[in-house]
Coordinates of C-alpha atoms and ligand atoms in Angstrom, one line a residue:
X1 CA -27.2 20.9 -9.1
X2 CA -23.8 19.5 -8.8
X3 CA -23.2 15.8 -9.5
X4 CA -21.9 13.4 -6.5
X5 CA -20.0 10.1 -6.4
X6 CA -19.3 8.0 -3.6
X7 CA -15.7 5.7 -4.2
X8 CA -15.0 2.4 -2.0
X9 CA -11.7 1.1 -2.3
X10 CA -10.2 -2.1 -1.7
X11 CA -6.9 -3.2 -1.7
X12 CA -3.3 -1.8 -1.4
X13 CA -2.3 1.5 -0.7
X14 CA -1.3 2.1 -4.6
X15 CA -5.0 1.4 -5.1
X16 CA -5.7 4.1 -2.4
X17 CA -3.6 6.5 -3.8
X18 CA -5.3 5.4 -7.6
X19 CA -8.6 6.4 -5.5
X20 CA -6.8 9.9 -4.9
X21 CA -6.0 10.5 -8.4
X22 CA -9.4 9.1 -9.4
X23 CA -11.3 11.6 -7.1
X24 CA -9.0 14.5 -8.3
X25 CA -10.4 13.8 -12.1
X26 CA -13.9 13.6 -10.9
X27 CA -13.7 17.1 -9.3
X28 CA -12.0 18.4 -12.6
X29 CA -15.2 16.9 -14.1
X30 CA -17.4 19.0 -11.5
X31 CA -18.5 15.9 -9.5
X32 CA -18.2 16.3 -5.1
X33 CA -18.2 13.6 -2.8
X34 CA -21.4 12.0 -1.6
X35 CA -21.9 11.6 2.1
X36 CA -23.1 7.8 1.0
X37 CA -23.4 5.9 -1.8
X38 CA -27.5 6.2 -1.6
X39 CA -27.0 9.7 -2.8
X40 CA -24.7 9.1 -5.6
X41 CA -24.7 9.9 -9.1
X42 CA -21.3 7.8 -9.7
X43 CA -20.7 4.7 -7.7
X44 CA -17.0 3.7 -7.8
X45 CA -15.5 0.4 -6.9
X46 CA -11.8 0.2 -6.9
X47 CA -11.3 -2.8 -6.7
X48 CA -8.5 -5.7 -5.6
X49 CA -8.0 -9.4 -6.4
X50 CA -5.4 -10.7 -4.4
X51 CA -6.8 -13.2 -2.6
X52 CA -10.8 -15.0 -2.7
X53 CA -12.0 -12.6 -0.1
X54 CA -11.5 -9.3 -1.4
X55 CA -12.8 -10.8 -5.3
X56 CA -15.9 -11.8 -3.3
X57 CA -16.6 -8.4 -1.7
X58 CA -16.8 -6.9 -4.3
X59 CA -19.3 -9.1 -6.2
X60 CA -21.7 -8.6 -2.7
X61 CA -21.0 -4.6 -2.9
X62 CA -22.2 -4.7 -6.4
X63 CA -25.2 -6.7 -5.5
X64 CA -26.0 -4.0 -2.7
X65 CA -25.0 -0.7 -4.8
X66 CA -27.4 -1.7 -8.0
X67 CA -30.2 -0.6 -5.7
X68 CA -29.5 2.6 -6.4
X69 CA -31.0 2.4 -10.3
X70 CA -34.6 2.1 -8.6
X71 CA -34.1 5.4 -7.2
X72 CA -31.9 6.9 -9.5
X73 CA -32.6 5.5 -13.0
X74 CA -29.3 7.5 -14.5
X75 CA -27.1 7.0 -11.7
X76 CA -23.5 4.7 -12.8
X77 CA -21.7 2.2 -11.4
X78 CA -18.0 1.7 -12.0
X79 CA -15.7 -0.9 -11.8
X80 CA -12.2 0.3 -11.4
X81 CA -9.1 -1.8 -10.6
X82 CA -7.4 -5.2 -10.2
X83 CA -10.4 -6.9 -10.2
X84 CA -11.4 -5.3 -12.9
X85 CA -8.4 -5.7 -15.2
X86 CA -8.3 -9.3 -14.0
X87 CA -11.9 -10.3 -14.9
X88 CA -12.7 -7.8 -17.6
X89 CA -15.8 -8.6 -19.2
X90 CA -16.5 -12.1 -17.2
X91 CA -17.6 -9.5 -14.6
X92 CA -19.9 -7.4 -16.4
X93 CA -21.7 -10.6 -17.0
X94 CA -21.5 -11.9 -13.5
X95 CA -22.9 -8.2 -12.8
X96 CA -24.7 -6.4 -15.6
X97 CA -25.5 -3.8 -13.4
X98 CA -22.1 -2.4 -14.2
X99 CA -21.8 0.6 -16.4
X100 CA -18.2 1.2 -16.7
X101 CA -15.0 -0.5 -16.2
X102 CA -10.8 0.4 -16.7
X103 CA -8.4 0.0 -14.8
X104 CA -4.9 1.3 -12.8
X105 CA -3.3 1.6 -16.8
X106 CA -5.8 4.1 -18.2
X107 CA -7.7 6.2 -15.1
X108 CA -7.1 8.8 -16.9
X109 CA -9.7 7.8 -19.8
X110 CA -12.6 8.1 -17.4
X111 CA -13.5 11.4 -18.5
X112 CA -14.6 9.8 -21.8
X113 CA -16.0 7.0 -20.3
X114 CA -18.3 8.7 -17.7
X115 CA -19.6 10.6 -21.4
X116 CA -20.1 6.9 -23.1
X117 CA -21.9 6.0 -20.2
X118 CA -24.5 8.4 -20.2
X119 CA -25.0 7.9 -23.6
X120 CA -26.4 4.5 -22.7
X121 CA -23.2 2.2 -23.5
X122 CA -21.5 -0.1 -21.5
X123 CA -17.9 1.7 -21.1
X124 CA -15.3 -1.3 -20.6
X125 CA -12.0 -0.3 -21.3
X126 CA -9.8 -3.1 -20.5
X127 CA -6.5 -3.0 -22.2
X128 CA -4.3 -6.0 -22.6
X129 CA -1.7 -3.3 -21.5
X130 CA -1.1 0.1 -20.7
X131 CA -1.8 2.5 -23.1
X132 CA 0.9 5.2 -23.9
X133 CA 0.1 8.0 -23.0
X134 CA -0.9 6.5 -19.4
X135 CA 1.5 9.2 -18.3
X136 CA -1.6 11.7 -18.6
X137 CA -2.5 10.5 -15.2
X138 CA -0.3 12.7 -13.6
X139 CA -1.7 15.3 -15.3
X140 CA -4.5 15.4 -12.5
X141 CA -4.7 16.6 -9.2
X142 CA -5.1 14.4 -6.2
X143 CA -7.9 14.3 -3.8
X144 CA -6.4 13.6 0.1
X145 CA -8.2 13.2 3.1
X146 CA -4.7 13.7 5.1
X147 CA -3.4 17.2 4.5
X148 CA 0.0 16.4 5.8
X149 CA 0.8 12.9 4.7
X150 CA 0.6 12.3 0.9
X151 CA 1.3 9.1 -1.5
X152 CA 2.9 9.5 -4.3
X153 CA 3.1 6.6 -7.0
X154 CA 6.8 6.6 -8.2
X155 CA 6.8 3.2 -9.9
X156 CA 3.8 0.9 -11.7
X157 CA 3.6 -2.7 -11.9
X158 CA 6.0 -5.3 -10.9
X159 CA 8.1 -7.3 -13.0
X160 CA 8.7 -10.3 -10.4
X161 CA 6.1 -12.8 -11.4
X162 CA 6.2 -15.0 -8.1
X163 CA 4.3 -17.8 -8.5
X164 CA 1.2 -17.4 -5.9
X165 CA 0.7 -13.5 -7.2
X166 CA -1.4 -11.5 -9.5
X167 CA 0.0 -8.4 -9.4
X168 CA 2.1 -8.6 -12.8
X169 CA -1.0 -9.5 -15.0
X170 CA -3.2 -7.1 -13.3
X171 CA -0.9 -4.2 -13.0
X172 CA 1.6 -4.9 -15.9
X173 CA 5.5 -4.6 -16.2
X174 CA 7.5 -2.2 -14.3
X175 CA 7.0 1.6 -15.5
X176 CA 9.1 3.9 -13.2
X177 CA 7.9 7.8 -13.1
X178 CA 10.3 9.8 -14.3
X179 CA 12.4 12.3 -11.3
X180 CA 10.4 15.6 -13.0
X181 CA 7.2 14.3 -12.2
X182 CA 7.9 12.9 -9.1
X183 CA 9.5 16.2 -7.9
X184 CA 6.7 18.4 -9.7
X185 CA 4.1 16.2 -7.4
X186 CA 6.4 16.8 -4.1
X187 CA 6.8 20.4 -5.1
X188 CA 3.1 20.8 -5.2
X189 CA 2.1 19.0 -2.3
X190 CA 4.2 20.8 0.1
X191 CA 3.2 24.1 -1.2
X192 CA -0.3 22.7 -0.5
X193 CA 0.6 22.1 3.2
X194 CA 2.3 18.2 3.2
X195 CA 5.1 17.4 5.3
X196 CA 5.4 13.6 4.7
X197 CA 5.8 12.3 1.7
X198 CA 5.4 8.4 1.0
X199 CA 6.9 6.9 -2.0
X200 CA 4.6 4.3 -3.4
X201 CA 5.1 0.8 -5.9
X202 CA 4.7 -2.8 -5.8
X203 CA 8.7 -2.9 -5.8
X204 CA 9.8 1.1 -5.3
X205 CA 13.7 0.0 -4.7
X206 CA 13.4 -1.1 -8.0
X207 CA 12.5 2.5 -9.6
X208 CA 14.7 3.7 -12.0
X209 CA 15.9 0.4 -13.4
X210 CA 14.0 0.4 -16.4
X211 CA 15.6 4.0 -17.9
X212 CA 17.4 4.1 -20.7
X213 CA 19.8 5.1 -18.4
X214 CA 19.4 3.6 -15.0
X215 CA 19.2 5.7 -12.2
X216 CA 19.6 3.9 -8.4
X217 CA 16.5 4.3 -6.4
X218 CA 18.9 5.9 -3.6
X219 CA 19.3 8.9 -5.5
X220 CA 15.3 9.3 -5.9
X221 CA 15.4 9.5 -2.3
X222 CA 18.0 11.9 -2.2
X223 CA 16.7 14.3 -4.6
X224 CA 13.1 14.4 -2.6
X225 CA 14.9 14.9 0.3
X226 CA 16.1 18.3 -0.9
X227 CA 12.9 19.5 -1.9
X228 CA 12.0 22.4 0.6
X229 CA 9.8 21.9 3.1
X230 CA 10.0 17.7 2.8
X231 CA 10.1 16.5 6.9
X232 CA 9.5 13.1 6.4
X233 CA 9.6 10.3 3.5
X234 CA 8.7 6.7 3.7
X235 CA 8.8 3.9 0.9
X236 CA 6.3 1.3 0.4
X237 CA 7.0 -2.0 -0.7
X238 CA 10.3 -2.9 -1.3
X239 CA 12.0 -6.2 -2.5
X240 CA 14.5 -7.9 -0.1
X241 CA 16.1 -8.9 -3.5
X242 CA 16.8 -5.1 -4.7
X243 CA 17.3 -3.4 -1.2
X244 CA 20.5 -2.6 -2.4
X245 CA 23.2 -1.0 0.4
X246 CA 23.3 2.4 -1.7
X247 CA 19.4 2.1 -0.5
X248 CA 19.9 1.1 3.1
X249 CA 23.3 3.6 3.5
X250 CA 20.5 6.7 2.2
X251 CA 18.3 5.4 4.6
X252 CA 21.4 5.8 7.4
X253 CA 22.4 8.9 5.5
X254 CA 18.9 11.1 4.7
X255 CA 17.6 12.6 8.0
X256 CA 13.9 12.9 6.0
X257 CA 13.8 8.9 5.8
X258 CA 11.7 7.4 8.3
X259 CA 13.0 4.8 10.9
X260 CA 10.5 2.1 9.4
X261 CA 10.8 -0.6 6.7
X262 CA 8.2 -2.4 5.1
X263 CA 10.2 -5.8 4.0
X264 CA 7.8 -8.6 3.3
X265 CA 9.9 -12.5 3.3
X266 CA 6.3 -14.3 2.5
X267 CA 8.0 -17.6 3.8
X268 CA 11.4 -18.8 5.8
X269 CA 12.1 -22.1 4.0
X270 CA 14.4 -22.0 1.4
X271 CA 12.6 -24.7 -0.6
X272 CA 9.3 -22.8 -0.2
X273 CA 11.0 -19.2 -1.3
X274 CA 12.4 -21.5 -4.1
X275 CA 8.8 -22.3 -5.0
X276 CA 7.2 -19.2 -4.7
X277 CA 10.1 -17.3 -7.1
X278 CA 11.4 -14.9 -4.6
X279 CA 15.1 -15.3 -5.8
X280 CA 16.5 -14.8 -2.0
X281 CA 17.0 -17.2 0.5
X282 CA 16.2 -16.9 4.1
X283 CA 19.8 -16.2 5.0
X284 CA 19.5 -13.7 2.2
X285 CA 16.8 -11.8 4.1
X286 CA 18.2 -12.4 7.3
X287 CA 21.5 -10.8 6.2
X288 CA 19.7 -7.8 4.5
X289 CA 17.6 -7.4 8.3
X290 CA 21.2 -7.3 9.8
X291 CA 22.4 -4.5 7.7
X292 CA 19.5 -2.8 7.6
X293 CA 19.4 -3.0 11.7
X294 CA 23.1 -2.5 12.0
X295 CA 22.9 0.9 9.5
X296 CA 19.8 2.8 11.2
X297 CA 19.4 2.8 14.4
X298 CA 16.1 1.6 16.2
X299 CA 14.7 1.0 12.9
X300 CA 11.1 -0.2 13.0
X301 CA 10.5 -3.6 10.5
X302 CA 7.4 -5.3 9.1
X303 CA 6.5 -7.4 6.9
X304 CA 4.2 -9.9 4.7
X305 CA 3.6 -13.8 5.4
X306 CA 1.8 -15.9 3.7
X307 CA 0.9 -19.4 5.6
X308 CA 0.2 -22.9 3.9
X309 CA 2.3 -22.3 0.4
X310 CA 1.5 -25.5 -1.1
X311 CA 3.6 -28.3 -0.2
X312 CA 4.5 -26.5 2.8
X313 CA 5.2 -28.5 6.1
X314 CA 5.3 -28.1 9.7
X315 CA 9.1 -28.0 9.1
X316 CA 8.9 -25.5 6.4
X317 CA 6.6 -23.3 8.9
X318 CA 9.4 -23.7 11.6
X319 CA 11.5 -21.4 9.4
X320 CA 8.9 -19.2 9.5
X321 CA 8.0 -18.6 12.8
X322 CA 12.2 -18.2 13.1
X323 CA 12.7 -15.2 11.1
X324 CA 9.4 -14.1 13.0
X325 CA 11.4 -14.4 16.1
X326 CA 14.8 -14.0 15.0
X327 CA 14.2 -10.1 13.8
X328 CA 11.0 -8.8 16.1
X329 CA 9.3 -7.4 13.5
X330 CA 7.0 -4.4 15.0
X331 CA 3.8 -5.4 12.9
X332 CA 3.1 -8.9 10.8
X333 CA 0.7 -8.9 7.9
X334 CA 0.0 -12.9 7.4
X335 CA -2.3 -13.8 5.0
X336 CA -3.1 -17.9 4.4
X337 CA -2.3 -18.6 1.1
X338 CA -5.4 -18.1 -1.4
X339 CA -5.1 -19.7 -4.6
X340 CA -5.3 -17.1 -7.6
X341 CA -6.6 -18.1 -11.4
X342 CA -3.6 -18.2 -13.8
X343 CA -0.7 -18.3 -11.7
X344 CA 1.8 -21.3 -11.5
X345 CA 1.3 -22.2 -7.3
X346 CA -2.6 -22.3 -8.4
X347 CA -1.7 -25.6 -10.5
X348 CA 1.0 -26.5 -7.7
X349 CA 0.1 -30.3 -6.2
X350 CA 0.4 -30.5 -2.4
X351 CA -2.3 -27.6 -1.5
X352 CA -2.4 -26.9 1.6
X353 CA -6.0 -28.1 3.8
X354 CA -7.7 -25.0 5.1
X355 CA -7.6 -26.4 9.0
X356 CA -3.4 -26.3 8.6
X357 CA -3.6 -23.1 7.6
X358 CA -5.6 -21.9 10.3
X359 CA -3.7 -23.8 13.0
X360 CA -0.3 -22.4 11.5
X361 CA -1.6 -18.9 11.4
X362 CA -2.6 -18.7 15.2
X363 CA 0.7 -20.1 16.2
X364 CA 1.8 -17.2 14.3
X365 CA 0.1 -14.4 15.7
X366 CA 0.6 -16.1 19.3
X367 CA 3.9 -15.3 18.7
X368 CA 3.8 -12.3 17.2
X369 CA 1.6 -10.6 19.8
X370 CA 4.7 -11.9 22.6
X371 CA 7.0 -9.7 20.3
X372 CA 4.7 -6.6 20.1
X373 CA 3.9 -6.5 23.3
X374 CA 8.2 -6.8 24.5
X375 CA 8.8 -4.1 21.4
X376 CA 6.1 -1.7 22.8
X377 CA 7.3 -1.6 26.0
X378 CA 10.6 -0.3 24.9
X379 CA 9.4 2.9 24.4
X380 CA 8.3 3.3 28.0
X381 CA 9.8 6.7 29.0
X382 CA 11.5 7.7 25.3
X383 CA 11.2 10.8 23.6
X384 CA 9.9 10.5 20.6
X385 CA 8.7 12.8 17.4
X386 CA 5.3 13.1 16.2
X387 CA 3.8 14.8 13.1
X388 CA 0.3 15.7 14.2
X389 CA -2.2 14.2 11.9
X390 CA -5.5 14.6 13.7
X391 CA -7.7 15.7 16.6
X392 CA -9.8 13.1 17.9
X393 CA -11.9 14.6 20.6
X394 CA -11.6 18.0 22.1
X395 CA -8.1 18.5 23.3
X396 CA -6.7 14.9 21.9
X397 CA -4.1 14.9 19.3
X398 CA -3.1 12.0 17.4
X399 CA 0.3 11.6 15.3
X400 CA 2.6 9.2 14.1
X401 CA 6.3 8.7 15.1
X402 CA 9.3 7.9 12.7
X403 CA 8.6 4.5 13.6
X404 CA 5.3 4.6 12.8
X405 CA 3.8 4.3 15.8
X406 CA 0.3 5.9 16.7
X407 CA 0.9 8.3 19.6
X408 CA -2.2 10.1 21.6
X409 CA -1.6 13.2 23.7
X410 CA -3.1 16.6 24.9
X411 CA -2.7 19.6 22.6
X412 CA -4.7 22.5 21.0
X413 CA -5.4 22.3 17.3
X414 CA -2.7 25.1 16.5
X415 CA -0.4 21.7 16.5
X416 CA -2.1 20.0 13.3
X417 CA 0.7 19.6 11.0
X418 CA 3.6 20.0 13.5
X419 CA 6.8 18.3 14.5
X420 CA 6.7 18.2 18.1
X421 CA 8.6 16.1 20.7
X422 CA 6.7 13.9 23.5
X423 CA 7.1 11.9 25.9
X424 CA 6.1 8.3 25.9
X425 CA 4.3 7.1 29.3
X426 CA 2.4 4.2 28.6
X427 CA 3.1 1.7 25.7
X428 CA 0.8 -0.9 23.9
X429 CA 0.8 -2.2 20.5
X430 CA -1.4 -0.2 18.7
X431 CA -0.5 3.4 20.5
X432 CA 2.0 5.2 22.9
X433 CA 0.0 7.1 25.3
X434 CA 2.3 10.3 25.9
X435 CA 2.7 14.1 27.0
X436 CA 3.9 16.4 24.9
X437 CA 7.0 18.2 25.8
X438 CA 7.9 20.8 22.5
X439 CA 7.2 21.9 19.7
X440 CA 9.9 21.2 16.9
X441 CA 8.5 23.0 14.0
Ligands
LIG1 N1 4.9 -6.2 -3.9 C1 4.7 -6.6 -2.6 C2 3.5 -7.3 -2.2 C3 2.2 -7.0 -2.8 S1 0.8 -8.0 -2.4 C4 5.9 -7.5 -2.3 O1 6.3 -8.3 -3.1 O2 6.3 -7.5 -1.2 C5 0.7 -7.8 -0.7 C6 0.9 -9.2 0.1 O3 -0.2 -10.0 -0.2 C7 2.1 -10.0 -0.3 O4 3.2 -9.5 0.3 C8 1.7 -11.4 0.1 O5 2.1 -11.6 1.4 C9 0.2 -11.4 0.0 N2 -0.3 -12.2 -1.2 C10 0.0 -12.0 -2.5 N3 -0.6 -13.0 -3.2 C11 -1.2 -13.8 -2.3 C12 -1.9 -15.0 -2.4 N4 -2.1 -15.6 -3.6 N5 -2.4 -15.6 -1.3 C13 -2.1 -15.1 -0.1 N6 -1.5 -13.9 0.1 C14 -1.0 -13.3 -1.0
LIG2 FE1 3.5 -9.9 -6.4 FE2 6.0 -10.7 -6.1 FE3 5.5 -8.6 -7.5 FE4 5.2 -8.5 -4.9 S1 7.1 -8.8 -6.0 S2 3.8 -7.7 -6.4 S3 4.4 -10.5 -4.4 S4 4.9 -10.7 -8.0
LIG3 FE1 -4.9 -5.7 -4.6 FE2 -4.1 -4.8 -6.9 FE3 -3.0 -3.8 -4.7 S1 -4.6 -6.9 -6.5 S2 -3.1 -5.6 -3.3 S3 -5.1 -3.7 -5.3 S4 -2.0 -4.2 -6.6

């Protein structure tokens, strides 16, 4: 009988992706998926530590998943992550139930871990930094639930170090992929059936920097353009600091590149961006948004907030809610600010009470969900493309546009995978009701 494992995964999408690549060497290993983790012979935890909440998730999933030893005396649980990297062994003493722990700079160890773990030791491989043959990763497949849409990891860790963020110590300094390995993974995946590809790093329009001989991130987009069979590509998370105009003229320039930018601005007062590290000021951002809007047309933003920065005050929040309105960003993630063990804005004086935070935040999304509901309606009679992603219910397609809007219509399942054109007739937030008019190809 074949072994299962069962993977939850917290986080960001580099973390899903991680999960990707993680389920990829567990079916090299022989291992399939478990319908839940009550069945599992490997319980994986990929974990995150960006703010309090998602740390204390984890700890309760643990707590639940150890049941599984009653049952199944030889069955492991693993801690993968930035949780993992973070804590390192202070968790396998808050949790002695765990059997193995690494993280995003040596997945591709687990092989020999899984072994050490069945031999009865605790595997905990957390190195102080990334090993160097971490490259080996690539090495292994990827697991996808989305045959059409795939991630792909161009650049690891960040080299930023802004003040409120964990990201650098749990993910390291900046590694960009090289352009061969990148292209060999494109290459594959559209041979296996992909049409979108998106790019993925804690700072992507920073790839490339870090070669011996620099090469611009613009031309990374470029090259994956020409790879055959490429229809779409989207980026994910760029920094307004290095969005530079050889970036945002591709972007005009690459008919693959998506409509849509991801451009978190975390605050609108200077003297908070000042205190968080971001190196860019809020006419800085606001001049980037201007370009950006003035080089692609109807391009779709978003972007990242955090609330209640210590020290910040109502006036510091007015710049916020500015920008908000200023560039009517299609979707807002806001987060309140959650203080994070080691880093400077932990230490900061001038923390910010809870109730502000919450009071801040719904003026926030009071005014965000104004904007949403004005931007939706603008695609009231358009025409839009969609790449099919999935059927949900007999005769209901769903897909995404360039935009990356959710749009539902009725089609036959012959359309999976397709480009097709529709019609928008009813708008909301969250989807474009529409009919479908062609099929592109
Ligand atoms: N590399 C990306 C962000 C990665 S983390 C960038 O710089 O844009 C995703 C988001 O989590 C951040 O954009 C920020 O809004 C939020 N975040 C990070 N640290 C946080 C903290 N300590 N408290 C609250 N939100 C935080
Ligand atoms: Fe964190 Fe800043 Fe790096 Fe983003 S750019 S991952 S917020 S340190
Ligand atoms: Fe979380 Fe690590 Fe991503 S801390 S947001 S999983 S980089």
């Amino acid at each position: 009988m074949g072994k299962k494992y069962f993977i939850k995964t917290f986080g960001c999408q580099m973390n899903f992706n991680d999960s990707e690549r993680i389920r990829g060497i567990l079916r090299t290993l022989g291992y399939e998926p478990a319908e839940s983790w009550e069945e599992a012979d490997l319980i994986l935890l990929n974990t995150c530590t960006i703010r309090e909440k998602p740390d204390q998730k984890v700890l309760s999933h643990i707590g639940e998943y150890k049941k599984i030893k009653e049952r199944n005396p030889n069955a492991l649980i693993a801690v993968s992550g930035c949780l993992a990297q973070r804590a390192g062994w202070e968790l396998v003493q808050k949790a002695p139930a765990v059997d193995i722990m690494f993280s995003s700079f040596n997945m591709h160890q687990l092989p020999e871990l899984i072994n050490q773990a069945q031999a009865g030791y605790k595997a905990v491989a957390i190195l102080e930094a990334p090993p160097e043959d971490e490259d080996a990763v690539w090495d292994f497949p990827t697991e996808r639930d989305n045959p059409y849409c795939a991630y792909v990891t161009i650049i690891k860790g960040c080299d930023k170090n802004c003040t409120y963020c964990v990201v650098p110590k749990t993910r390291g300094k900046e590694r960009s992929r090289s352009m061969y390995s990148i292209l060999e993974e494109v290459k594959k995946l559209v041979d296996e059936g992909v049409r979108e590809i998106h790019l993925l790093g804690q700072n992507v329009t920073a790839w490339g920097k870090d070669f011996e001989r620099p090469i611009p991130f613009s031309e990374l987009l470029y090259e994956v353009s020409k790879v055959d069979g490429v229809e779409r590509i989207r980026f994910t998370t760029g920094h307004p600091k290095d969005l530079t105009d050889d970036t945002v003229e591709a972007m005009a320039d690459i008919p693959q590149v998506c409509n849509a930018l991801h451009l978190p601005f975390q605050a609108g007062s200077d003297r908070i961006l000042e205190l968080m590290d971001r190196k860019y000021t809020k006419e800085f951002y606001l001049d980037r948004i201007n370009r950006l809007k003035e080089a692609v047309e109807d391009i779709a933003l978003s972007t990242d907030i955090i609330v209640g920065f210590p020290t910040e005050t109502d006036e510091d929040f007015e710049h916020t809610l500015d920008v908000v309105r200023e560039v009517e960003f299609e979707q807002v993630f806001s987060f309140k600010y959650s203080p994070r063990p080691g880093t400077p804005a932990a230490e900061m004086e001038g923390q910010v009470p809870d109730e502000v935070k919450t009071e801040r935040m719904s003026r926030l999304l009071e005014l965000q969900k104004a904007i949403m509901g004005k931007l939706s309606k603008r695609y009231e009679g358009t025409v839009q493309k969609v790449l099919v992603e999935e059927e949900r219910g007999e005769g209901t397609l769903i897909g995404r546009t360039t935009t990356n809007k959710w749009a539902t219509f009725k089609g036959g399942r012959e359309l999976l995978g397709k480009i097709v054109k529709v019609r928008v007739e009813s708008a909301s937030p969250f989807n474009l009701e529409c009919e479908l008019l062609e099929v592109v190809r």
